[in-house]
Amino acid sequence: MDNQKKVAVIIVAGGSGKRMNSPVPKQFLMLNQKPVLAHAIQPFNESPRVHQMILVVPEKDVTYCQVDIVETYQFHKVTNVVAGGSERIDSVKKGLEAIEETVDYIAIHDGARPLIHQEDIERVFDKALETGGAILASQMTDTVKKIEEKGEIVGTLPRSELVLAQTPQIFCAEWLKNAYRCFPPGKVATDDASVLECAGYSVHTVCGKHINIKITTSEDLEIAAYTLNRRSGENENRHRF
Ligand SMILES: Nc1ccn([C@@H]2O[C@H](COP(=O)(O)OP(=O)(O)OP(=O)(O)O)[C@@H](O)[C@H]2O)c(=O)n1
Ligand SMILES: C[C@](O)(CO)[C@H](O)COP(=O)(O)O
């Protein structure tokens, strides 16, 4: 990757986590002694390629995040903690408003994805710098069924043509800002690549690890805790031998 290019990262953590059904938004739940959100920020804060980070959080949690996340964990690359909007795309728009004008590339990562690997960040950044836009995506390994509302199968989808979109998603700053500017009000987009697709930009995929899960339910939190325990065990063993 061209290290001359300035990369900014928007961490979107402005959701309420309805599907988790917990009084505390899922991004603030503790996962192996650290909030989910802190796990998600850390590898970007440590990447020498990242110039600036913007943290987007629920309006009522801005001060908590500034003090208990940014200052406590010394995330020195986070320049702004801003209030999010009602949908994910509204939160990304708020993040875009806080980014320095001189930034060349902008990555967006879910604050609810705490298991992202440093090497996957580097691989998707490389692809975006080569092509203009790239996202991490994982292969599907189960057969995919289309169902009707009562759960009855109405068809089987061609799995070889499908992948699961993850984050980070990274784009040339001009493309991303333009695509968000042109995105029709009221139209639904659940990720950033869809916003670029709608504006006609071509976006590439980079094969990501299944384990880069988005914490959505308590089952995901259990998987994440188990994975982090294993990773810290592996690190201890590496230091021992
Ligand atoms: N208005 C919103 C909605 C979502 N997000 C963020 O986008 C990421 C992916 O969204 P999702 O997993 O759907 O989070 P929630 O909207 O919080 O979850 P739910 O749909 O269960 O309410 C999360 O890091 C979430 O905090 C956001 O910044 N602003
Ligand atoms: C951005 C995303 O995580 C990519 O998989 C996903 O689309 C977010 O969707 P959600 O419905 O907001 O969880």
Short mmCIF file of C-alpha atoms and ligand atoms in Angstrom, two decimals:
data_model
loop_
_atom_site.label_atom_id
_atom_site.label_comp_id
_atom_site.label_asym_id
_atom_site.label_seq_id
_atom_site.Cartn_x
_atom_site.Cartn_y
_atom_site.Cartn_z
CA MET A 1 0.00 0.00 0.00
CA ASP A 2 1.15 3.54 -0.80
CA ASN A 3 2.05 4.92 2.62
CA GLN A 4 1.91 8.48 1.25
CA LYS A 5 -1.88 8.22 1.05
CA LYS A 6 -3.78 9.50 4.07
CA VAL A 7 -6.33 7.02 5.42
CA ALA A 8 -9.09 7.93 7.89
CA VAL A 9 -11.29 5.39 9.65
CA ILE A 10 -14.87 5.89 10.80
CA ILE A 11 -15.89 3.47 13.54
CA VAL A 12 -19.68 3.27 13.57
CA ALA A 13 -21.00 2.47 17.03
CA GLY A 14 -24.17 4.54 17.09
CA GLY A 15 -26.69 1.69 17.17
CA SER A 16 -28.89 0.57 20.07
CA GLY A 17 -28.39 -3.18 19.61
CA LYS A 18 -32.07 -4.17 19.64
CA ARG A 19 -31.38 -7.78 18.63
CA MET A 20 -29.02 -8.25 21.60
CA ASN A 21 -31.88 -7.41 23.94
CA SER A 22 -29.57 -5.94 26.59
CA PRO A 23 -30.06 -2.67 28.54
CA VAL A 24 -26.46 -1.70 27.63
CA PRO A 25 -25.82 -1.28 23.86
CA LYS A 26 -23.83 -4.31 22.67
CA GLN A 27 -20.79 -2.23 21.63
CA PHE A 28 -20.26 -1.23 25.28
CA LEU A 29 -20.65 -4.74 26.77
CA MET A 30 -17.49 -6.15 28.37
CA LEU A 31 -15.68 -8.83 26.41
CA ASN A 32 -12.65 -10.33 28.16
CA GLN A 33 -12.17 -7.28 30.44
CA LYS A 34 -12.56 -4.70 27.66
CA PRO A 35 -15.61 -3.15 25.93
CA VAL A 36 -16.48 -4.70 22.54
CA LEU A 37 -15.92 -1.26 20.99
CA ALA A 38 -12.36 -0.97 22.35
CA HIS A 39 -11.47 -4.32 20.75
CA ALA A 40 -12.84 -3.02 17.42
CA ILE A 41 -10.86 0.25 17.55
CA GLN A 42 -7.49 -1.10 18.72
CA PRO A 43 -6.05 -2.66 15.54
CA PHE A 44 -6.84 0.49 13.53
CA ASN A 45 -5.31 2.72 16.20
CA GLU A 46 -2.15 0.60 15.99
CA SER A 47 -1.95 0.58 12.18
CA PRO A 48 0.80 2.90 10.90
CA ARG A 49 -1.34 3.50 7.80
CA VAL A 50 -4.18 5.15 9.73
CA HIS A 51 -3.92 8.92 10.00
CA GLN A 52 -7.18 9.85 11.74
CA MET A 53 -10.13 8.06 13.37
CA ILE A 54 -13.67 9.26 13.98
CA LEU A 55 -15.84 7.48 16.53
CA VAL A 56 -19.62 7.67 15.98
CA VAL A 57 -21.73 6.76 19.02
CA PRO A 58 -25.26 7.31 20.40
CA GLU A 59 -25.75 10.96 21.35
CA LYS A 60 -26.17 10.21 25.07
CA ASP A 61 -22.89 8.25 25.15
CA VAL A 62 -20.51 10.83 23.61
CA THR A 63 -18.93 11.86 26.93
CA TYR A 64 -18.73 8.26 28.20
CA CYS A 65 -16.92 7.23 25.00
CA GLN A 66 -14.53 10.18 25.09
CA VAL A 67 -13.52 9.40 28.69
CA ASP A 68 -14.02 5.67 29.20
CA ILE A 69 -13.05 4.46 25.73
CA VAL A 70 -10.78 7.00 23.98
CA GLU A 71 -8.88 8.31 27.05
CA THR A 72 -8.85 5.09 29.08
CA TYR A 73 -7.45 2.99 26.23
CA GLN A 74 -5.29 5.84 24.87
CA PHE A 75 -6.69 5.74 21.35
CA HIS A 76 -4.60 8.74 20.28
CA LYS A 77 -5.71 8.58 16.63
CA VAL A 78 -9.35 9.27 17.51
CA THR A 79 -9.72 12.99 16.84
CA ASN A 80 -13.51 13.26 17.18
CA VAL A 81 -16.29 11.45 19.01
CA VAL A 82 -19.56 12.43 17.34
CA ALA A 83 -23.26 11.62 17.79
CA GLY A 84 -24.73 9.14 15.29
CA GLY A 85 -28.03 9.14 13.42
CA SER A 86 -31.09 6.90 13.35
CA GLU A 87 -29.80 4.40 10.73
CA ARG A 88 -26.26 3.15 10.12
CA ILE A 89 -25.94 5.23 6.93
CA ASP A 90 -26.94 8.36 8.92
CA SER A 91 -24.16 7.59 11.40
CA VAL A 92 -21.63 7.22 8.57
CA LYS A 93 -22.74 10.62 7.20
CA LYS A 94 -22.09 12.19 10.62
CA GLY A 95 -18.64 10.61 10.64
CA LEU A 96 -17.89 11.93 7.15
CA GLU A 97 -18.60 15.49 8.30
CA ALA A 98 -15.75 15.23 10.86
CA ILE A 99 -13.06 13.94 8.48
CA GLU A 100 -10.15 16.16 7.47
CA GLU A 101 -10.42 17.51 3.91
CA THR A 102 -6.95 16.22 2.95
CA VAL A 103 -7.72 12.53 3.56
CA ASP A 104 -7.33 10.31 0.43
CA TYR A 105 -9.09 7.11 1.57
CA ILE A 106 -11.81 6.46 4.13
CA ALA A 107 -12.47 3.11 5.81
CA ILE A 108 -15.62 2.30 7.75
CA HIS A 109 -15.66 -0.40 10.41
CA ASP A 110 -18.50 -1.61 12.66
CA GLY A 111 -17.86 -0.96 16.35
CA ALA A 112 -19.63 -4.30 16.85
CA ARG A 113 -16.87 -6.30 15.06
CA PRO A 114 -14.25 -6.87 17.78
CA LEU A 115 -12.41 -9.81 16.16
CA ILE A 116 -10.95 -8.05 13.13
CA HIS A 117 -7.38 -9.15 12.34
CA GLN A 118 -4.61 -6.63 11.61
CA GLU A 119 -3.53 -8.58 8.51
CA ASP A 120 -7.07 -8.46 7.04
CA ILE A 121 -7.15 -4.70 7.55
CA GLU A 122 -3.89 -4.42 5.61
CA ARG A 123 -5.14 -6.70 2.78
CA VAL A 124 -8.38 -4.80 2.23
CA PHE A 125 -6.55 -1.45 2.45
CA ASP A 126 -4.11 -2.68 -0.24
CA LYS A 127 -6.95 -3.70 -2.57
CA ALA A 128 -8.76 -0.39 -2.14
CA LEU A 129 -5.63 1.59 -2.95
CA GLU A 130 -5.16 -0.48 -6.07
CA THR A 131 -8.80 -0.29 -7.27
CA GLY A 132 -10.58 2.61 -5.52
CA GLY A 133 -12.83 0.55 -3.28
CA ALA A 134 -12.80 -2.80 -1.45
CA ILE A 135 -14.56 -4.63 1.35
CA LEU A 136 -13.81 -7.75 3.35
CA ALA A 137 -16.26 -10.54 2.54
CA SER A 138 -16.45 -14.18 3.60
CA GLN A 139 -17.34 -17.20 1.48
CA MET A 140 -20.60 -19.01 2.19
CA THR A 141 -20.15 -22.64 3.18
CA ASP A 142 -23.78 -23.65 3.84
CA THR A 143 -26.50 -24.18 1.24
CA VAL A 144 -28.58 -21.01 0.97
CA LYS A 145 -32.36 -21.28 0.94
CA LYS A 146 -34.93 -18.67 -0.01
CA ILE A 147 -37.99 -18.95 2.21
CA GLU A 148 -41.47 -17.43 2.39
CA GLU A 149 -42.81 -15.74 5.52
CA LYS A 150 -43.86 -18.99 7.28
CA GLY A 151 -40.41 -20.51 6.77
CA GLU A 152 -41.27 -22.81 3.87
CA ILE A 153 -38.51 -23.14 1.25
CA VAL A 154 -39.26 -21.52 -2.12
CA GLY A 155 -35.83 -21.97 -3.72
CA THR A 156 -32.08 -22.60 -3.39
CA LEU A 157 -29.73 -19.73 -4.24
CA PRO A 158 -26.51 -20.20 -6.25
CA ARG A 159 -23.96 -20.04 -3.42
CA SER A 160 -20.96 -19.65 -5.72
CA GLU A 161 -22.25 -16.19 -6.71
CA LEU A 162 -22.77 -15.03 -3.12
CA VAL A 163 -20.49 -13.73 -0.36
CA LEU A 164 -21.17 -12.21 3.05
CA ALA A 165 -20.14 -8.55 3.34
CA GLN A 166 -18.08 -7.64 6.38
CA THR A 167 -16.24 -4.52 7.49
CA PRO A 168 -13.84 -2.76 7.13
CA GLN A 169 -14.98 -1.32 3.83
CA ILE A 170 -12.56 1.23 2.36
CA PHE A 171 -12.95 3.65 -0.55
CA CYS A 172 -11.30 6.56 -2.27
CA ALA A 173 -12.56 9.55 -0.22
CA GLU A 174 -13.94 11.37 -3.25
CA TRP A 175 -16.01 8.33 -4.33
CA LEU A 176 -17.40 7.74 -0.85
CA LYS A 177 -18.36 11.38 -0.26
CA ASN A 178 -19.91 11.67 -3.72
CA ALA A 179 -21.86 8.41 -3.35
CA TYR A 180 -23.28 9.47 0.02
CA ARG A 181 -24.17 12.92 -1.42
CA CYS A 182 -26.09 11.30 -4.31
CA PHE A 183 -27.79 8.55 -2.28
CA PRO A 184 -31.59 8.99 -2.59
CA PRO A 185 -33.20 10.03 0.73
CA GLY A 186 -35.31 7.22 2.21
CA LYS A 187 -33.55 4.47 0.23
CA VAL A 188 -32.25 1.59 2.38
CA ALA A 189 -28.57 0.55 2.45
CA THR A 190 -27.22 -1.75 5.13
CA ASP A 191 -23.57 -1.24 4.20
CA ASP A 192 -21.34 1.36 2.51
CA ALA A 193 -20.56 -0.71 -0.58
CA SER A 194 -24.31 -0.59 -1.44
CA VAL A 195 -24.16 3.21 -1.39
CA LEU A 196 -21.24 3.13 -3.84
CA GLU A 197 -22.91 0.47 -6.01
CA CYS A 198 -26.00 2.70 -6.24
CA ALA A 199 -23.80 5.55 -7.54
CA GLY A 200 -22.25 3.23 -10.16
CA TYR A 201 -18.78 2.75 -8.63
CA SER A 202 -17.10 -0.62 -8.84
CA VAL A 203 -16.23 -2.20 -5.48
CA HIS A 204 -13.99 -5.26 -5.03
CA THR A 205 -14.10 -7.96 -2.39
CA VAL A 206 -11.20 -9.39 -0.39
CA CYS A 207 -11.69 -12.80 1.20
CA GLY A 208 -12.04 -12.30 4.96
CA LYS A 209 -12.11 -14.71 7.89
CA HIS A 210 -15.45 -16.08 9.10
CA ILE A 211 -14.41 -15.17 12.63
CA ASN A 212 -14.71 -11.43 11.91
CA ILE A 213 -18.29 -11.67 13.18
CA LYS A 214 -20.62 -8.79 13.96
CA ILE A 215 -21.82 -9.10 17.52
CA THR A 216 -25.60 -9.24 17.09
CA THR A 217 -26.91 -11.68 19.74
CA SER A 218 -25.56 -13.07 23.03
CA GLU A 219 -24.42 -16.21 21.18
CA ASP A 220 -21.99 -14.03 19.17
CA LEU A 221 -20.61 -12.61 22.41
CA GLU A 222 -19.86 -16.16 23.64
CA ILE A 223 -18.07 -17.01 20.38
CA ALA A 224 -16.05 -13.78 20.62
CA ALA A 225 -15.05 -14.43 24.27
CA TYR A 226 -13.93 -17.97 23.42
CA THR A 227 -11.91 -16.72 20.43
CA LEU A 228 -10.17 -13.96 22.39
CA ASN A 229 -9.32 -16.42 25.20
CA ARG A 230 -7.75 -18.75 22.66
CA ARG A 231 -5.82 -15.90 21.06
CA SER A 232 -4.42 -14.74 24.42
CA GLY A 233 -3.49 -18.36 25.28
CA GLU A 234 -1.62 -18.64 21.96
CA ASN A 235 0.23 -15.39 22.69
CA GLU A 236 1.26 -16.62 26.16
CA ASN A 237 2.58 -19.87 24.69
CA ARG A 238 4.51 -17.97 22.01
CA HIS A 239 6.26 -15.96 24.74
CA ARG A 240 6.95 -19.06 26.85
CA PHE A 241 8.80 -21.05 24.16
N1 LIG B 1 -28.03 4.13 13.76
C1 LIG B 1 -26.99 3.30 13.76
C2 LIG B 1 -27.16 1.90 13.64
C3 LIG B 1 -26.05 1.08 13.66
N2 LIG B 1 -24.82 1.63 13.82
C4 LIG B 1 -23.64 0.76 13.95
O1 LIG B 1 -23.50 -0.03 12.79
C5 LIG B 1 -22.93 -1.29 13.14
C6 LIG B 1 -23.73 -2.45 12.54
O2 LIG B 1 -25.08 -2.32 12.94
P1 LIG B 1 -25.93 -3.38 13.77
O3 LIG B 1 -25.12 -4.57 14.07
O4 LIG B 1 -27.24 -3.55 13.11
O5 LIG B 1 -26.12 -2.61 15.16
P2 LIG B 1 -27.44 -2.14 15.85
O6 LIG B 1 -28.25 -1.28 14.93
O7 LIG B 1 -27.01 -1.52 17.12
O8 LIG B 1 -28.17 -3.53 16.15
P3 LIG B 1 -29.72 -3.90 15.99
O9 LIG B 1 -29.98 -3.87 14.52
O10 LIG B 1 -29.83 -5.25 16.59
O11 LIG B 1 -30.49 -2.84 16.73
C7 LIG B 1 -22.87 -1.35 14.66
O12 LIG B 1 -21.53 -1.18 15.09
C8 LIG B 1 -23.78 -0.24 15.09
O13 LIG B 1 -23.43 0.38 16.33
C9 LIG B 1 -24.66 3.01 13.92
O14 LIG B 1 -23.54 3.50 14.04
N3 LIG B 1 -25.76 3.82 13.89
C1 LIG B 2 -22.24 -3.28 7.52
C2 LIG B 2 -22.56 -4.72 7.79
O1 LIG B 2 -21.98 -5.14 9.00
C3 LIG B 2 -21.97 -5.58 6.69
O2 LIG B 2 -22.30 -6.91 6.91
C4 LIG B 2 -24.04 -5.00 7.90
O3 LIG B 2 -24.65 -4.79 6.64
C5 LIG B 2 -24.75 -4.22 8.96
O4 LIG B 2 -26.10 -4.62 8.94
P1 LIG B 2 -27.06 -4.36 10.15
O5 LIG B 2 -28.42 -4.78 9.73
O6 LIG B 2 -26.96 -2.89 10.42
O7 LIG B 2 -26.55 -5.21 11.25
#
